[in-house]
Amino acid sequence: MAPTLAGLPLAGLDDKPTVQPPVIVSTWDFGKDANEAALRVLETQGSALDAVESGVHVPENDPANQSVGYGGLPDRDGIVTLDACIMDHRGRAGSVSGLEHIRHPISVARRVMEKTPHVMLVGDGALQFALSEGFQKENLLTDKSKEAWEKWRVTSKYQPQINIENHDTIGMIVWDHKRQFAGACTTSGLAYKMHGRVGDSPIIGAGLYVDQAVGAATGTGLGEVVLRQCSAFLIVELMHNGKSPQKACEEAIRRIVLANANYRDFQVGFIAVNSKGQVGAYSIQPGFTYALYQNGKHQILPSKSYLV
Ligand code: GLY
């Protein structure tokens, strides 16, 4: 019998995995390099938690990636503020939001989880905590992102851009050799957002959720619509009630479509893994891709989408 939550049977799940671990899945094409880094950690006996942290360091470090970490596009005041959260198989969670000057917000989120009695730190408090933990303060605004912001300021038009350069949040799920889950989600958020805006990515249950008994889900895209639906938690609950990861992602997208008459104007994409190692992915618009390591092979795959 599969593990249960509060004695409830997990409909549709059984003890026999159909896929051998490990499984690693991340949002977007750039998730492939992140998955490769995560796999290297697993191959040297690292845990799923170590793997997701090291994996998402790759886009956090990449100045060419203008939606995650160093080089992320700034808010409308020209300030780079980062959001990230992490969750492990024990149900522990850590998060930072509106974090300035620190290249690896995911690692600060992990320290919040492991070293404080809290789940989430924001703004100056998150920065003070990071500095007290030995993280180095640096300028995250690259010349390229500054130039883009200066160009944007000419019109200052608020307009989410669909699949912009295939760049948005990285969400990553790892199911390791011990069949333990961990997840991470990290982003600089919506480009040119209001200072202080918080998206889905640092919010446990919106941008990321992990339940060792069931599976994990994370996503990318316009944070406001994901926040209103608690989508990652919804996907995991749908899997808990017997849906496959694919059907659970599809239902979460359907709910966003039903709740937003303007759904053609923005992108949201979800990925999920269940405790059989099965993977799902679904988005509103075509163009969402995800990187998958499964059965010993790295791939970049196009997601199915609601609109075709
Ligand atoms: N999904 C990233 C954001 O909306 O901030």
Coordinates of C-alpha atoms and ligand atoms in Angstrom, one line a residue:
M1 CA 0.0 0.0 0.0
A2 CA 1.3 3.5 -0.8
P3 CA 2.1 5.9 2.1
T4 CA -1.0 7.8 3.3
L5 CA -1.7 11.2 4.6
A6 CA -3.7 11.2 7.8
G7 CA -4.8 7.6 7.0
L8 CA -6.3 8.6 3.7
P9 CA -5.7 6.1 0.8
L10 CA -3.9 7.5 -2.2
A11 CA -6.3 6.6 -4.9
G12 CA -4.6 5.6 -8.1
L13 CA -1.1 5.3 -6.7
D14 CA 0.6 2.0 -5.7
D15 CA 3.9 1.0 -4.4
K16 CA 5.5 -0.1 -7.7
P17 CA 7.2 2.8 -9.5
T18 CA 6.8 2.6 -13.3
V19 CA 9.9 4.7 -13.7
Q20 CA 13.2 4.2 -12.0
P21 CA 14.6 7.2 -10.1
P22 CA 16.1 9.6 -10.4
V23 CA 13.8 11.9 -12.3
I24 CA 14.7 15.6 -12.8
V25 CA 12.3 18.1 -14.5
S26 CA 12.7 21.8 -14.9
T27 CA 10.8 24.6 -16.7
W28 CA 12.1 25.9 -20.1
D29 CA 15.0 24.9 -22.4
F30 CA 17.5 26.4 -20.0
G31 CA 16.4 23.8 -17.5
K32 CA 18.6 21.3 -19.3
D33 CA 21.9 22.7 -18.1
A34 CA 20.3 23.0 -14.6
N35 CA 19.2 19.4 -14.8
E36 CA 22.7 18.3 -15.8
A37 CA 24.1 20.1 -12.7
A38 CA 21.4 18.5 -10.5
L39 CA 22.3 15.1 -11.8
R40 CA 26.0 15.6 -11.1
V41 CA 25.0 16.2 -7.4
L42 CA 22.9 13.1 -7.3
E43 CA 25.8 11.1 -8.8
T44 CA 28.0 12.2 -6.0
Q45 CA 25.5 11.0 -3.3
G46 CA 23.9 14.4 -2.9
S47 CA 20.2 14.5 -1.9
A48 CA 17.3 15.8 -3.9
L49 CA 17.5 19.0 -1.9
D50 CA 21.2 19.5 -2.7
A51 CA 20.4 18.7 -6.4
V52 CA 17.6 21.3 -6.8
E53 CA 19.7 23.9 -5.1
S54 CA 22.8 23.3 -7.2
G55 CA 20.7 22.9 -10.3
V56 CA 19.0 26.2 -10.2
H57 CA 22.3 27.9 -9.4
V58 CA 23.0 27.5 -13.1
P59 CA 20.4 30.0 -14.4
E60 CA 20.8 32.2 -11.3
N61 CA 24.5 32.6 -12.3
D62 CA 23.8 33.2 -16.0
P63 CA 23.8 36.9 -17.0
A64 CA 22.3 36.0 -20.4
N65 CA 19.2 34.7 -18.5
Q66 CA 17.3 37.9 -17.8
S67 CA 14.5 36.5 -15.7
V68 CA 16.5 34.6 -13.0
G69 CA 19.2 35.7 -10.5
Y70 CA 22.2 37.7 -11.7
G71 CA 21.3 39.8 -14.8
G72 CA 17.5 39.6 -14.1
L73 CA 15.5 42.4 -15.4
P74 CA 14.8 45.0 -12.8
D75 CA 11.6 46.5 -11.4
R76 CA 10.2 49.8 -12.7
D77 CA 12.6 51.7 -10.4
G78 CA 15.6 49.9 -11.9
I79 CA 16.2 47.6 -8.9
V80 CA 16.7 43.9 -9.3
T81 CA 14.7 42.0 -6.7
L82 CA 14.6 38.2 -6.5
D83 CA 12.1 35.7 -5.3
A84 CA 12.8 32.0 -4.5
C85 CA 11.5 29.1 -2.5
I86 CA 12.6 25.5 -1.8
M87 CA 10.8 22.5 -0.3
D88 CA 11.9 19.0 0.7
H89 CA 10.6 15.6 1.3
R90 CA 10.0 16.3 5.0
G91 CA 7.6 19.1 4.1
R92 CA 10.1 21.7 5.2
A93 CA 10.0 25.0 3.3
G94 CA 12.0 28.2 3.0
S95 CA 11.4 31.3 0.9
V96 CA 12.7 34.8 0.2
S97 CA 11.0 37.6 -1.6
G98 CA 12.1 41.0 -2.8
L99 CA 15.7 40.1 -2.1
E100 CA 18.3 42.5 -3.5
H101 CA 22.1 42.1 -4.1
I102 CA 22.3 38.3 -3.5
R103 CA 23.1 36.2 -6.6
H104 CA 21.6 32.9 -5.2
P105 CA 18.3 33.6 -3.6
I106 CA 17.6 29.8 -3.6
S107 CA 20.4 29.2 -1.2
V108 CA 19.1 32.0 1.1
A109 CA 15.7 30.3 1.0
R110 CA 17.3 27.0 2.0
R111 CA 19.0 28.7 5.0
V112 CA 15.7 30.2 6.0
M113 CA 14.3 26.7 6.0
E114 CA 17.2 25.1 7.8
K115 CA 18.4 27.9 10.2
T116 CA 15.3 29.9 11.2
P117 CA 12.0 29.1 12.8
H118 CA 10.3 30.8 9.8
V119 CA 9.3 29.9 6.3
M120 CA 9.6 33.3 4.6
L121 CA 11.8 36.4 4.8
V122 CA 11.3 39.5 2.7
G123 CA 13.1 42.6 1.6
D124 CA 15.6 44.1 3.9
G125 CA 15.1 41.4 6.5
A126 CA 16.0 38.7 3.9
L127 CA 19.1 40.7 2.9
Q128 CA 20.2 41.2 6.5
F129 CA 19.7 37.4 7.1
A130 CA 21.7 36.6 4.0
L131 CA 24.6 38.8 5.0
S132 CA 24.6 37.4 8.5
E133 CA 24.9 33.9 6.8
G134 CA 28.0 35.1 4.9
F135 CA 26.4 35.7 1.5
Q136 CA 28.2 38.5 -0.5
K137 CA 26.5 41.6 -1.6
E138 CA 26.9 42.4 -5.3
N139 CA 25.4 44.5 -8.1
L140 CA 23.0 42.2 -10.0
L141 CA 22.0 44.7 -12.6
T142 CA 24.0 44.0 -15.7
D143 CA 24.6 46.5 -18.5
K144 CA 22.3 44.5 -20.8
S145 CA 19.4 44.6 -18.3
K146 CA 20.0 48.2 -17.5
E147 CA 19.8 49.1 -21.2
A148 CA 16.6 47.1 -21.6
W149 CA 15.1 48.9 -18.6
E150 CA 16.1 52.3 -19.9
K151 CA 14.5 51.5 -23.2
W152 CA 11.3 50.3 -21.4
R153 CA 11.2 53.6 -19.4
V154 CA 10.5 55.5 -22.7
T155 CA 7.0 54.2 -22.8
S156 CA 6.7 52.6 -19.3
K157 CA 4.0 50.3 -20.6
Y158 CA 2.9 47.4 -18.4
Q159 CA 2.6 44.5 -20.7
P160 CA 3.4 40.9 -19.8
Q161 CA 5.2 39.3 -22.8
I162 CA 4.3 35.7 -23.7
N163 CA 7.3 33.2 -23.7
I164 CA 9.7 36.1 -23.9
E165 CA 12.9 34.6 -25.3
N166 CA 11.7 31.4 -23.5
H167 CA 12.8 33.0 -20.4
D168 CA 11.0 33.1 -17.1
T169 CA 11.1 31.4 -13.8
I170 CA 13.0 28.2 -13.3
G171 CA 11.0 25.6 -11.3
M172 CA 12.8 22.3 -10.7
I173 CA 11.6 19.0 -9.2
V174 CA 14.0 16.2 -8.3
W175 CA 13.0 12.6 -7.3
D176 CA 16.2 11.1 -6.1
H177 CA 17.6 7.5 -5.8
K178 CA 15.9 7.2 -2.4
R179 CA 12.6 8.3 -4.1
Q180 CA 12.7 11.5 -2.1
F181 CA 11.3 14.7 -3.6
A182 CA 12.6 18.2 -3.4
G183 CA 11.6 21.3 -5.4
A184 CA 13.0 24.8 -6.1
C185 CA 11.6 27.8 -7.8
T186 CA 13.6 31.0 -8.5
T187 CA 13.1 34.2 -10.5
S188 CA 13.6 37.9 -10.8
G189 CA 9.9 38.0 -11.4
L190 CA 7.8 40.0 -13.9
A191 CA 10.1 42.5 -15.7
Y192 CA 9.4 46.2 -14.7
K193 CA 7.0 45.1 -11.9
M194 CA 6.1 47.7 -9.2
H195 CA 8.7 47.8 -6.5
G196 CA 7.5 45.4 -3.8
R197 CA 5.5 43.2 -6.1
V198 CA 5.5 39.5 -5.1
G199 CA 4.8 36.8 -7.7
D200 CA 3.9 33.2 -7.3
S201 CA 7.5 31.9 -7.2
P202 CA 8.4 32.4 -3.5
I203 CA 4.9 31.4 -2.3
I204 CA 4.7 27.8 -1.1
G205 CA 1.6 26.3 -2.7
A206 CA 1.5 28.7 -5.6
G207 CA 4.9 28.5 -7.4
L208 CA 6.0 25.2 -5.7
Y209 CA 4.6 22.4 -3.6
V210 CA 6.1 19.1 -2.5
D211 CA 4.3 16.3 -0.7
Q212 CA 6.5 13.2 -0.3
A213 CA 3.5 10.9 -0.2
V214 CA 2.1 12.2 -3.5
G215 CA 4.6 14.2 -5.7
A216 CA 5.5 17.7 -6.5
A217 CA 4.5 20.6 -8.8
T218 CA 6.0 23.9 -9.9
G219 CA 5.4 26.4 -12.6
T220 CA 6.3 29.5 -14.6
G221 CA 4.4 32.4 -16.2
L222 CA 2.3 35.3 -15.0
G223 CA 2.5 35.0 -11.2
E224 CA -0.7 36.9 -10.3
V225 CA -3.0 34.3 -11.9
V226 CA -1.1 31.5 -10.3
L227 CA -1.2 33.1 -6.9
R228 CA -5.0 33.4 -7.1
Q229 CA -5.4 29.7 -7.7
C230 CA -2.7 28.2 -5.4
S231 CA -1.8 26.2 -8.4
A232 CA 1.1 24.1 -7.2
F233 CA -0.8 22.9 -4.2
L234 CA -3.9 22.3 -6.4
I235 CA -1.9 20.1 -8.7
V236 CA -0.5 18.0 -5.9
E237 CA -4.0 17.7 -4.3
L238 CA -5.4 16.6 -7.7
M239 CA -2.6 13.9 -7.9
H240 CA -3.5 12.9 -4.3
N241 CA -7.0 12.3 -5.5
G242 CA -5.8 10.0 -8.3
K243 CA -5.1 12.3 -11.3
S244 CA -1.9 11.6 -13.2
P245 CA 0.6 14.5 -13.2
Q246 CA -0.5 15.3 -16.8
K247 CA -4.2 15.5 -16.0
A248 CA -3.5 17.4 -12.8
C249 CA -1.5 20.1 -14.7
E250 CA -4.2 20.3 -17.4
E251 CA -6.9 20.8 -14.7
A252 CA -4.8 23.6 -13.0
I253 CA -4.5 25.4 -16.4
R254 CA -8.2 24.9 -17.1
R255 CA -9.0 26.6 -13.8
I256 CA -6.8 29.6 -14.7
V257 CA -8.5 29.8 -18.1
L258 CA -12.0 29.7 -16.5
A259 CA -11.0 32.4 -14.0
N260 CA -9.4 34.8 -16.5
A261 CA -11.3 36.0 -19.5
N262 CA -8.0 37.5 -20.9
Y263 CA -6.1 34.1 -20.7
R264 CA -5.0 34.5 -24.4
D265 CA -2.8 37.5 -23.3
F266 CA -0.5 35.7 -20.9
Q267 CA 1.4 32.4 -20.4
V268 CA 1.4 30.0 -17.6
G269 CA 3.1 26.5 -17.6
F270 CA 3.2 23.8 -15.0
I271 CA 5.3 20.7 -14.5
A272 CA 4.6 17.9 -12.0
V273 CA 6.0 14.5 -11.0
N274 CA 4.2 11.8 -8.9
S275 CA 5.5 9.1 -6.7
K276 CA 5.7 6.7 -9.6
G277 CA 8.1 9.0 -11.3
Q278 CA 5.6 9.9 -13.9
V279 CA 5.8 13.5 -15.3
G280 CA 3.2 15.9 -16.6
A281 CA 3.5 19.3 -18.2
Y282 CA 0.9 21.7 -19.6
S283 CA 0.6 25.4 -20.5
I284 CA -1.9 27.9 -21.8
Q285 CA 0.0 29.0 -24.9
P286 CA 2.1 26.9 -27.2
G287 CA 5.8 27.6 -26.7
F288 CA 6.4 26.4 -23.2
T289 CA 9.2 23.8 -23.0
Y290 CA 10.5 21.7 -20.2
A291 CA 13.7 19.8 -19.6
L292 CA 13.5 16.2 -18.4
Y293 CA 16.0 13.7 -17.2
Q294 CA 14.3 10.3 -17.0
N295 CA 15.4 6.7 -17.7
G296 CA 19.0 7.9 -18.0
K297 CA 18.4 10.5 -20.8
H298 CA 18.3 14.3 -20.9
Q299 CA 15.7 15.8 -23.2
I300 CA 14.0 19.2 -23.9
L301 CA 10.3 18.6 -24.7
P302 CA 7.5 20.9 -25.9
S303 CA 4.6 21.0 -23.5
K304 CA 1.1 20.3 -24.6
S305 CA -1.0 23.5 -24.4
Y306 CA -4.6 24.6 -24.0
L307 CA -4.4 26.9 -27.0
V308 CA -2.9 25.4 -30.1
Ligands
GLY1 N1 6.3 33.5 -12.3 C1 7.1 34.6 -12.0 C2 6.5 35.8 -11.6 O1 5.4 36.0 -12.0 O2 7.1 36.5 -10.8

